[in-house]
Short mmCIF file of C-alpha atoms and ligand atoms in Angstrom, two decimals:
data_model
loop_
_atom_site.label_atom_id
_atom_site.label_comp_id
_atom_site.label_asym_id
_atom_site.label_seq_id
_atom_site.Cartn_x
_atom_site.Cartn_y
_atom_site.Cartn_z
CA MET Q 229 -72.49 -2.07 49.36
CA PRO Q 230 -68.87 -1.41 50.33
CA ASN Q 231 -66.99 1.80 49.64
CA ILE Q 232 -63.34 0.99 49.12
CA VAL Q 233 -60.26 3.19 48.77
CA VAL Q 234 -57.42 2.10 46.48
CA VAL Q 235 -54.05 3.71 47.24
CA GLY Q 236 -50.48 3.35 46.01
CA THR Q 237 -48.12 2.09 48.71
CA GLN Q 238 -44.87 3.31 47.12
CA TRP Q 239 -43.90 6.39 45.06
CA GLY Q 240 -46.70 6.01 42.50
CA ASP Q 241 -46.83 3.93 39.31
CA GLU Q 242 -47.73 0.78 41.25
CA GLY Q 243 -50.30 -0.35 38.68
CA LYS Q 244 -53.37 1.11 40.39
CA GLY Q 245 -55.06 1.62 37.01
CA LYS Q 246 -55.13 -2.11 36.35
CA VAL Q 247 -56.33 -3.00 39.86
CA VAL Q 248 -59.10 -0.40 39.69
CA ASP Q 249 -60.04 -1.79 36.28
CA VAL Q 250 -60.37 -5.31 37.71
CA ILE Q 251 -62.59 -4.14 40.60
CA THR Q 252 -64.73 -1.64 38.65
CA PRO Q 253 -67.28 -4.15 37.30
CA HIS Q 254 -68.27 -4.77 40.93
CA VAL Q 255 -68.91 -1.14 41.91
CA ASN Q 256 -71.27 1.56 40.66
CA VAL Q 257 -69.05 4.62 40.96
CA VAL Q 258 -65.33 5.40 40.71
CA VAL Q 259 -64.06 8.70 42.10
CA ARG Q 260 -60.70 10.49 41.93
CA TYR Q 261 -60.00 12.47 45.08
CA GLN Q 262 -56.61 14.16 44.73
CA GLY Q 263 -53.80 15.01 42.35
CA GLY Q 264 -54.31 16.17 38.79
CA ASN Q 265 -53.04 15.36 35.34
CA ASN Q 266 -49.62 14.61 36.84
CA ALA Q 267 -51.08 11.09 37.18
CA GLY Q 268 -51.01 8.58 34.36
CA HIS Q 269 -53.18 5.51 34.94
CA THR Q 270 -52.55 2.90 32.30
CA VAL Q 271 -55.24 0.33 31.48
CA VAL Q 272 -54.84 -2.32 28.79
CA VAL Q 273 -58.03 -3.79 27.38
CA GLY Q 274 -57.28 -6.46 24.76
CA ARG Q 275 -55.12 -4.70 22.20
CA ASP Q 276 -56.14 -1.24 23.32
CA LYS Q 277 -54.08 0.80 25.74
CA TYR Q 278 -55.59 3.78 27.55
CA VAL Q 279 -53.63 6.26 29.65
CA LEU Q 280 -55.94 8.33 31.84
CA HIS Q 281 -54.69 11.45 33.56
CA SER Q 282 -57.64 13.21 35.23
CA ILE Q 283 -60.65 11.02 34.53
CA PRO Q 284 -61.15 7.92 36.73
CA SER Q 285 -60.26 4.71 34.88
CA GLY Q 286 -63.79 3.42 35.63
CA ILE Q 287 -64.91 5.41 32.58
CA LEU Q 288 -63.80 2.47 30.41
CA HIS Q 289 -66.64 0.39 31.87
CA ARG Q 290 -70.06 1.02 30.39
CA GLY Q 291 -72.52 2.23 33.03
CA CYS Q 292 -69.90 3.07 35.65
CA ARG Q 293 -70.35 6.61 36.96
CA CYS Q 294 -67.13 8.54 37.34
CA VAL Q 295 -66.52 11.50 39.58
CA VAL Q 296 -63.67 13.97 39.76
CA GLY Q 297 -63.81 15.10 43.38
CA CYS Q 298 -63.12 18.46 45.02
CA GLY Q 299 -59.60 17.41 46.09
CA VAL Q 300 -58.44 17.12 42.47
CA VAL Q 301 -56.84 20.03 40.60
CA ILE Q 302 -58.00 20.25 37.00
CA ASP Q 303 -56.31 21.60 33.91
CA PRO Q 304 -59.48 22.14 31.87
CA GLY Q 305 -57.70 22.17 28.50
CA ALA Q 306 -55.99 18.85 29.26
CA LEU Q 307 -59.25 17.43 30.64
CA ILE Q 308 -61.14 18.34 27.46
CA ASP Q 309 -58.40 16.72 25.32
CA GLU Q 310 -58.74 13.57 27.41
CA MET Q 311 -62.54 13.64 27.12
CA GLU Q 312 -62.38 14.12 23.34
CA SER Q 313 -59.93 11.28 22.91
CA LEU Q 314 -62.19 8.96 24.94
CA VAL Q 315 -65.25 9.98 22.92
CA ARG Q 316 -63.32 9.29 19.68
CA ARG Q 317 -62.67 5.79 21.01
CA GLY Q 318 -66.37 5.19 21.65
CA VAL Q 319 -66.54 5.94 25.40
CA THR Q 320 -69.79 7.59 26.58
CA LEU Q 321 -69.23 10.52 28.95
CA ASP Q 322 -72.68 12.08 29.14
CA GLY Q 323 -74.47 10.81 32.23
CA ASN Q 324 -71.28 9.02 33.34
CA LEU Q 325 -68.90 11.84 34.21
CA PHE Q 326 -69.40 14.33 37.06
CA ILE Q 327 -66.95 17.05 38.05
CA SER Q 328 -66.92 18.78 41.43
CA LYS Q 329 -67.85 22.46 41.51
CA ASN Q 330 -65.19 22.93 44.17
CA ALA Q 331 -62.25 21.33 42.35
CA HIS Q 332 -59.53 23.92 41.82
CA LEU Q 333 -58.31 24.83 38.35
CA ILE Q 334 -54.80 24.67 36.99
CA MET Q 335 -54.35 28.02 35.24
CA PRO Q 336 -51.75 28.72 32.52
CA TYR Q 337 -49.48 30.48 35.01
CA HIS Q 338 -49.27 27.35 37.21
CA PRO Q 339 -47.16 25.19 34.84
CA ALA Q 340 -45.03 28.30 34.15
CA LEU Q 341 -44.41 28.77 37.89
CA ASP Q 342 -43.81 25.03 38.32
CA ARG Q 343 -41.10 24.95 35.65
CA ALA Q 344 -39.53 28.25 36.70
CA SER Q 345 -39.33 27.18 40.35
CA GLU Q 346 -37.80 23.82 39.42
CA ALA Q 347 -35.17 25.53 37.29
CA LYS Q 348 -34.16 27.70 40.27
CA LEU Q 349 -33.97 24.86 42.80
CA GLY Q 350 -30.79 23.34 41.34
CA LYS Q 351 -29.87 20.11 43.07
CA ARG Q 352 -32.87 20.47 45.43
CA ARG Q 353 -35.22 20.28 42.44
CA ILE Q 354 -38.15 17.93 42.97
CA GLY Q 355 -38.37 16.65 39.40
CA THR Q 356 -42.06 17.54 39.09
CA THR Q 357 -44.14 16.58 36.09
CA GLY Q 358 -44.27 20.29 35.19
CA LYS Q 359 -48.07 20.24 34.96
CA GLY Q 360 -48.57 23.05 37.47
CA VAL Q 361 -50.06 20.81 40.14
CA GLY Q 362 -47.95 22.16 43.04
CA PRO Q 363 -48.61 25.87 42.28
CA ALA Q 364 -52.36 25.16 41.88
CA TYR Q 365 -52.44 23.63 45.38
CA VAL Q 366 -50.40 26.61 46.65
CA ASP Q 367 -53.20 28.93 45.47
CA LYS Q 368 -55.82 26.67 47.01
CA ALA Q 369 -54.09 26.84 50.41
CA ALA Q 370 -53.46 30.59 49.99
CA ARG Q 371 -57.19 31.03 49.34
CA VAL Q 372 -56.74 32.72 45.98
CA GLY Q 373 -57.46 29.64 43.85
CA ILE Q 374 -59.99 29.60 41.03
CA ARG Q 375 -62.49 26.75 41.13
CA MET Q 376 -64.55 24.85 38.59
CA VAL Q 377 -67.71 26.70 39.67
CA ASP Q 378 -66.01 30.05 38.92
CA LEU Q 379 -65.95 29.10 35.23
CA LEU Q 380 -69.73 29.53 35.26
CA ASN Q 381 -69.60 33.14 36.47
CA GLU Q 382 -67.78 35.40 34.00
CA CYS Q 383 -67.69 38.48 36.30
CA LEU Q 384 -66.25 36.57 39.21
CA LEU Q 385 -63.81 34.73 36.97
CA ARG Q 386 -62.48 38.03 35.60
CA GLU Q 387 -62.20 39.50 39.11
CA LYS Q 388 -60.26 36.50 40.43
CA LEU Q 389 -58.09 36.37 37.33
CA GLU Q 390 -57.14 40.04 37.65
CA VAL Q 391 -55.88 39.52 41.19
CA ASN Q 392 -54.03 36.33 40.31
CA VAL Q 393 -52.50 37.42 37.04
CA ALA Q 394 -51.14 40.64 38.58
CA GLN Q 395 -49.57 38.70 41.42
CA LYS Q 396 -48.21 35.83 39.30
CA ASN Q 397 -46.82 38.15 36.64
CA ARG Q 398 -44.78 39.97 39.29
CA ILE Q 399 -43.38 36.68 40.57
CA LEU Q 400 -42.67 35.40 37.06
CA ARG Q 401 -41.03 38.62 35.95
CA GLU Q 402 -39.16 39.68 39.06
CA ILE Q 403 -38.14 36.37 40.61
CA TYR Q 404 -37.88 34.08 37.62
CA ASP Q 405 -37.35 36.40 34.68
CA ALA Q 406 -39.99 34.34 32.87
CA GLN Q 407 -42.86 34.94 30.44
CA THR Q 408 -45.94 36.73 31.83
CA PHE Q 409 -49.68 36.34 31.07
CA GLY Q 410 -52.61 38.53 29.98
CA VAL Q 411 -56.03 38.43 31.70
CA ASP Q 412 -58.12 38.66 28.52
CA GLU Q 413 -56.39 35.82 26.75
CA ILE Q 414 -56.84 33.48 29.72
CA LEU Q 415 -60.42 34.63 30.27
CA ASN Q 416 -61.41 33.94 26.66
CA THR Q 417 -59.79 30.51 26.63
CA TYR Q 418 -61.30 29.51 29.97
CA LEU Q 419 -64.78 30.73 28.99
CA ARG Q 420 -64.52 28.48 25.95
CA TYR Q 421 -63.62 25.60 28.27
CA ALA Q 422 -66.60 26.54 30.46
CA GLY Q 423 -68.95 26.02 27.51
CA TRP Q 424 -67.59 22.52 27.09
CA LEU Q 425 -67.46 21.50 30.74
CA ALA Q 426 -70.62 23.15 32.15
CA PRO Q 427 -72.86 20.07 31.74
CA TYR Q 428 -70.49 18.01 33.86
CA ILE Q 429 -69.97 20.46 36.74
CA THR Q 430 -72.05 19.67 39.81
CA ASP Q 431 -72.16 19.23 43.61
CA THR Q 432 -70.43 15.86 43.61
CA ALA Q 433 -70.25 15.59 47.42
CA LEU Q 434 -74.04 15.65 47.57
CA LEU Q 435 -74.38 13.30 44.63
CA LEU Q 436 -71.96 10.78 46.13
CA MET Q 437 -73.82 10.70 49.44
CA LYS Q 438 -77.17 10.27 47.68
CA TRP Q 439 -75.72 7.34 45.74
CA ILE Q 440 -74.15 5.82 48.85
CA ASP Q 441 -77.42 6.18 50.79
CA SER Q 442 -79.26 4.45 47.98
CA GLY Q 443 -76.91 1.45 48.23
CA TYR Q 444 -74.34 2.19 45.53
CA SER Q 445 -70.79 0.98 45.99
CA VAL Q 446 -68.03 3.54 45.44
CA LEU Q 447 -64.37 2.97 44.62
CA PHE Q 448 -62.01 5.80 45.55
CA GLU Q 449 -59.14 5.78 43.05
CA GLY Q 450 -55.96 7.19 44.58
CA ALA Q 451 -53.27 8.74 42.39
CA GLN Q 452 -49.49 8.84 43.01
CA GLY Q 453 -48.55 6.90 46.17
CA THR Q 454 -48.14 6.99 49.95
CA MET Q 455 -44.51 8.13 49.79
CA LEU Q 456 -45.53 11.17 47.70
CA ASP Q 457 -48.16 12.32 50.24
CA ILE Q 458 -47.80 15.94 51.31
CA ASP Q 459 -47.84 15.04 55.01
CA HIS Q 460 -46.63 11.45 55.14
CA GLY Q 461 -44.31 11.20 52.14
CA THR Q 462 -40.63 11.92 51.71
CA TYR Q 463 -41.05 15.70 52.07
CA PRO Q 464 -40.07 17.90 50.25
CA PHE Q 465 -39.72 15.37 47.43
CA ILE Q 466 -43.44 14.74 47.21
CA THR Q 467 -46.49 15.87 45.31
CA SER Q 468 -48.77 18.52 46.82
CA SER Q 469 -51.86 16.49 47.69
CA SER Q 470 -53.07 13.94 50.26
CA THR Q 471 -52.38 10.73 48.39
CA THR Q 472 -53.08 8.51 51.39
CA ALA Q 473 -56.43 7.01 52.38
CA GLY Q 474 -57.42 9.99 54.55
CA GLY Q 475 -57.50 12.11 51.40
CA ALA Q 476 -60.43 10.04 50.10
CA ALA Q 477 -62.74 11.69 52.63
CA THR Q 478 -61.51 15.28 52.38
CA GLY Q 479 -61.10 15.06 48.62
CA THR Q 480 -64.70 13.99 47.99
CA GLY Q 481 -66.86 15.13 50.91
CA VAL Q 482 -67.74 11.53 51.78
CA PRO Q 483 -67.28 11.18 55.55
CA PRO Q 484 -64.64 8.71 56.82
CA THR Q 485 -67.40 6.78 58.62
CA ARG Q 486 -68.78 5.75 55.21
CA LEU Q 487 -65.51 4.21 54.01
CA ASP Q 488 -65.45 0.45 54.49
CA GLY Q 489 -61.94 -0.60 53.57
CA VAL Q 490 -58.59 0.29 52.07
CA LEU Q 491 -56.68 -1.68 49.47
CA GLY Q 492 -53.03 -0.87 48.78
CA VAL Q 493 -51.31 -1.49 45.46
CA SER Q 494 -47.64 -2.36 45.46
CA LYS Q 495 -45.19 -3.42 42.78
CA ALA Q 496 -43.10 -6.56 43.39
CA TYR Q 497 -40.12 -4.17 43.30
CA THR Q 498 -40.03 -0.37 43.67
CA THR Q 499 -39.79 2.59 41.30
CA ARG Q 500 -39.73 6.34 41.68
CA VAL Q 501 -39.67 9.21 39.18
CA GLY Q 502 -38.13 12.55 40.03
CA GLY Q 503 -35.69 13.48 42.79
CA GLY Q 504 -35.55 12.50 46.45
CA PRO Q 505 -34.41 9.66 48.66
CA PHE Q 506 -34.91 6.09 47.50
CA PRO Q 507 -33.15 3.69 49.89
CA THR Q 508 -33.41 0.53 47.75
CA GLU Q 509 -32.48 2.17 44.45
CA MET Q 510 -30.35 -0.06 42.23
CA THR Q 511 -28.02 0.85 39.43
CA GLY Q 512 -26.30 -0.99 36.61
CA ALA Q 513 -27.41 -4.04 34.67
CA VAL Q 514 -30.14 -5.24 37.06
CA ALA Q 515 -31.78 -1.80 37.09
CA GLU Q 516 -31.62 -1.67 33.28
CA HIS Q 517 -33.11 -5.16 33.04
CA ILE Q 518 -36.04 -4.31 35.33
CA ARG Q 519 -36.62 -0.94 33.63
CA ALA Q 520 -36.77 -2.63 30.23
CA ARG Q 521 -38.88 -5.64 31.28
CA GLY Q 522 -41.25 -3.53 33.36
CA ASN Q 523 -41.39 -0.74 30.76
CA GLU Q 524 -40.56 1.65 33.56
CA TYR Q 525 -41.02 4.98 31.81
CA GLY Q 526 -43.38 7.68 33.12
CA ALA Q 527 -46.90 7.45 31.65
CA THR Q 528 -47.20 11.26 31.81
CA THR Q 529 -43.70 12.50 31.04
CA GLY Q 530 -41.95 9.48 29.45
CA ARG Q 531 -39.06 9.87 31.93
CA PRO Q 532 -37.16 6.68 32.81
CA ARG Q 533 -38.18 5.58 36.29
CA ARG Q 534 -35.56 4.89 38.94
CA CYS Q 535 -35.78 1.21 39.91
CA GLY Q 536 -35.12 -0.53 43.23
CA TRP Q 537 -35.80 -3.69 45.20
CA PHE Q 538 -38.96 -4.22 47.23
CA ASP Q 539 -38.80 -2.14 50.39
CA ALA Q 540 -40.72 -3.81 53.21
CA VAL Q 541 -40.07 -0.83 55.52
CA VAL Q 542 -41.96 1.41 53.09
CA ALA Q 543 -44.70 -1.21 52.65
CA ARG Q 544 -45.18 -1.60 56.42
CA TYR Q 545 -45.36 2.19 56.71
CA ALA Q 546 -48.04 2.27 53.98
CA VAL Q 547 -50.01 -0.41 55.84
CA ARG Q 548 -49.91 1.73 58.99
CA ILE Q 549 -50.58 5.18 57.47
CA ASN Q 550 -53.45 3.99 55.25
CA GLY Q 551 -54.80 1.26 57.55
CA LEU Q 552 -54.53 -1.18 54.66
CA ASP Q 553 -56.80 -4.22 54.87
CA THR Q 554 -55.06 -5.90 51.97
CA VAL Q 555 -52.49 -5.39 49.21
CA ALA Q 556 -52.60 -6.15 45.48
CA LEU Q 557 -49.11 -7.01 44.26
CA THR Q 558 -48.36 -6.10 40.65
CA LYS Q 559 -45.67 -6.87 38.05
CA LEU Q 560 -44.41 -10.08 39.65
CA ASP Q 561 -43.54 -11.29 36.13
CA VAL Q 562 -40.93 -8.52 35.76
CA LEU Q 563 -38.73 -10.40 38.24
CA ASP Q 564 -39.06 -13.77 36.41
CA GLN Q 565 -35.53 -13.68 35.00
CA CYS Q 566 -33.67 -12.39 38.07
CA GLU Q 567 -31.20 -14.90 39.50
CA THR Q 568 -31.45 -13.35 42.92
CA VAL Q 569 -34.15 -11.13 44.32
CA LYS Q 570 -33.56 -8.83 47.26
CA ILE Q 571 -36.01 -7.66 49.90
CA CYS Q 572 -35.21 -4.70 52.13
CA THR Q 573 -36.23 -5.64 55.68
CA GLY Q 574 -34.82 -2.63 57.57
CA TYR Q 575 -32.44 0.34 57.36
CA ARG Q 576 -29.08 0.79 59.04
CA TYR Q 577 -28.52 4.33 60.31
CA ASN Q 578 -25.64 5.36 62.59
CA GLY Q 579 -25.07 1.71 63.50
CA GLU Q 580 -28.72 1.30 64.52
CA LEU Q 581 -31.26 -0.98 62.82
CA LEU Q 582 -34.47 0.84 61.90
CA THR Q 583 -37.54 -1.20 61.08
CA ASP Q 584 -40.04 1.69 61.09
CA PHE Q 585 -39.86 4.24 58.29
CA PRO Q 586 -38.04 7.29 59.73
CA GLU Q 587 -39.83 10.64 59.54
CA ASP Q 588 -36.62 12.70 59.47
CA GLU Q 589 -35.59 13.51 55.88
CA ASN Q 590 -31.89 13.49 56.80
CA VAL Q 591 -32.19 9.98 58.26
CA ILE Q 592 -34.04 8.73 55.16
CA ALA Q 593 -31.40 10.21 52.87
CA ALA Q 594 -28.57 8.48 54.75
CA ALA Q 595 -30.32 5.18 55.55
CA GLU Q 596 -28.59 2.05 54.23
CA PRO Q 597 -30.94 -0.76 53.24
CA VAL Q 598 -30.56 -4.12 55.00
CA TYR Q 599 -31.35 -6.88 52.51
CA GLU Q 600 -32.51 -10.43 52.65
CA GLU Q 601 -31.64 -12.29 49.44
CA VAL Q 602 -33.82 -15.00 47.98
CA SER Q 603 -32.99 -17.05 44.95
CA GLY Q 604 -34.96 -16.16 41.81
CA TRP Q 605 -37.52 -18.55 40.29
CA LEU Q 606 -36.23 -18.18 36.71
CA ALA Q 607 -39.54 -19.33 35.25
CA PRO Q 608 -42.50 -17.51 33.76
CA THR Q 609 -45.29 -16.50 36.14
CA GLY Q 610 -47.42 -15.03 33.32
CA GLY Q 611 -50.03 -17.73 32.63
CA ALA Q 612 -50.69 -18.65 36.28
CA LYS Q 613 -54.40 -18.79 37.14
CA ASN Q 614 -53.91 -19.28 40.86
CA GLU Q 615 -51.14 -19.16 43.43
CA ALA Q 616 -50.55 -22.91 43.26
CA ASP Q 617 -49.55 -22.52 39.58
CA LEU Q 618 -46.69 -20.17 40.47
CA PRO Q 619 -43.12 -21.50 40.71
CA ALA Q 620 -42.40 -22.58 44.32
CA LYS Q 621 -39.70 -19.92 44.76
CA ALA Q 622 -42.07 -17.17 43.58
CA ARG Q 623 -44.63 -18.40 46.12
CA ARG Q 624 -42.00 -18.26 48.85
CA TYR Q 625 -41.12 -14.69 47.80
CA LEU Q 626 -44.78 -13.70 48.12
CA GLU Q 627 -45.16 -15.43 51.48
CA ARG Q 628 -42.10 -13.63 52.82
CA LEU Q 629 -43.37 -10.24 51.62
CA GLU Q 630 -46.75 -10.83 53.23
CA GLU Q 631 -45.06 -11.79 56.49
CA LEU Q 632 -42.88 -8.68 56.44
CA ILE Q 633 -45.55 -6.13 55.56
CA GLY Q 634 -48.24 -7.45 57.89
CA ALA Q 635 -51.17 -7.37 55.46
CA PRO Q 636 -52.53 -10.19 53.29
CA PHE Q 637 -52.37 -10.10 49.50
CA CYS Q 638 -55.66 -10.10 47.60
CA LEU Q 639 -54.51 -10.07 43.98
CA ILE Q 640 -51.25 -10.89 42.23
CA SER Q 641 -50.78 -9.35 38.81
CA THR Q 642 -48.46 -11.04 36.34
CA GLY Q 643 -49.07 -8.94 33.21
CA ALA Q 644 -50.87 -5.91 31.84
CA GLN Q 645 -54.00 -7.75 30.65
CA ARG Q 646 -57.06 -8.05 32.86
CA GLU Q 647 -56.77 -11.86 32.60
CA GLU Q 648 -53.22 -11.86 33.93
CA THR Q 649 -54.45 -11.54 37.50
CA ILE Q 650 -54.44 -14.17 40.24
CA LEU Q 651 -57.11 -13.99 42.92
CA CYS Q 652 -55.40 -15.05 46.16
CA GLU Q 653 -56.84 -17.82 48.27
CA ASP Q 654 -59.05 -16.29 50.99
CA SER Q 655 -58.60 -12.94 49.20
CA PRO Q 656 -59.97 -10.12 51.40
CA LEU Q 657 -61.43 -8.74 48.18
CA LEU Q 658 -64.04 -11.52 48.28
CA ARG Q 659 -65.38 -10.16 51.55
CA TRP Q 660 -66.21 -6.90 49.79
CA PHE Q 661 -67.01 -8.18 46.31
CA PRO Q 662 -67.86 -11.92 46.26
CA SER Q 663 -68.53 -11.79 42.50
CA VAL Q 664 -64.85 -11.00 41.79
CA ARG Q 665 -64.17 -14.76 41.79
CA SER Q 666 -66.43 -15.48 38.82
CA SER Q 667 -65.28 -12.42 36.88
CA LEU Q 668 -61.61 -13.37 37.08
CA PHE Q 669 -61.99 -16.93 35.83
P1 IMP K 280 -45.79 17.02 40.76
O1 IMP K 280 -46.89 16.18 41.31
O2 IMP K 280 -45.83 17.21 39.28
O3 IMP K 280 -45.63 18.30 41.52
O4 IMP K 280 -44.40 16.22 41.03
C1 IMP K 280 -43.91 16.01 42.35
C2 IMP K 280 -43.26 14.64 42.46
O5 IMP K 280 -44.26 13.64 42.35
C3 IMP K 280 -42.23 14.34 41.36
O6 IMP K 280 -41.22 13.51 41.90
C4 IMP K 280 -43.03 13.54 40.34
O7 IMP K 280 -42.23 12.70 39.55
C5 IMP K 280 -43.93 12.74 41.28
N1 IMP K 280 -45.19 12.33 40.65
C6 IMP K 280 -46.28 13.09 40.40
N2 IMP K 280 -47.25 12.35 39.84
C7 IMP K 280 -46.78 11.10 39.74
C8 IMP K 280 -47.33 9.87 39.28
O8 IMP K 280 -48.48 9.78 38.84
N3 IMP K 280 -46.52 8.78 39.36
C9 IMP K 280 -45.27 8.84 39.88
N4 IMP K 280 -44.72 9.95 40.33
C10 IMP K 280 -45.46 11.09 40.27
#
């Protein structure tokens, strides 16, 4: 049974939650491998809307096992809130949710450091979600992090807290002039969390391999997107984890040789939240129109997202960095009323045409997009059941994108509902999950 990685190809918010939700009935396990509750994966089921932050969206499917892997950073208080709200809505967690012993914890001083550091950065501020994700990964790399398994050992937890709190309090007080923390208060709160979470904490790397060896199919649910990757994104305006496909192996303990394919998710246009370069960013009435039609407001912070045209340079880069086999294109319907639609095919920098995404942050910041304009289809795409039902100009737009990015589309999404999904002809998804055809019609 195939093990497939789903990654965002842009700056996050591509609609991965919906794509994962469509594929989940065909797999046995869904696993998150990086990021934390900075993510907001929105899934609409009938009239119900769920926004998941730390728990894989597979949890909405009865019988699907969900794993939070070792590459994720976990705010236990926020995780428990999310678990309680799912339970209130009738979702069963016991026997379905498994949390890695080795996942690092977001401690109360992490969001404080995140916000204080942002406030000091001025115009270089990243525009983080303020959830403490970056500082938690800093501690992980500095080898002073506190992990899920430490919650189960009070002595060790106190020892690690004492070292961390002393160090963080000095930074908060002396560098940022900010509020400090007490060991006992954190210890008591986190021991309470431990009582709640203990039944879910386990060796998930071992569990995943046992499941894979017994023939289970695993979906690796990426958070954020390729351009926010710590190594391959638009550094320093990125998140602090490996959002690209390689992170699926390190963030779970499943070896790369057991991964069978990678599916990228891309919006029919582009958005980004927070600071940093965004070559195809648009302003004015068209940006407002797309923001309103696409409801482009952060699922975690509510911030308005910056909107831009489809950037084929970024998409090609995502195909290369992740080794994408196929791409699911989302939110095509948002462009239904645009008279003209632009596609960025390259960047102009110092009189030179660049068709590969430049690694140098100064080049990215100064790059001018080179656009190809196509005329809009000015007709609804919403009810289409297959590609042939789409307006001819929308089909041409899709064909041109496919040609430019060098990977075939597998799904086209034209609305938030599960049913508003077109399975492409010869969809590569059918190679992995032949039963997708019957489930989508
Ligand atoms: P952090 O991950 O909170 O440190 O934020 C770093 C950058 O990543 C900021 O620009 C955030 O807006 C962005 N970011 C983090 N998580 C998401 C997400 O789930 N969707 C879109 N952008 C995100």
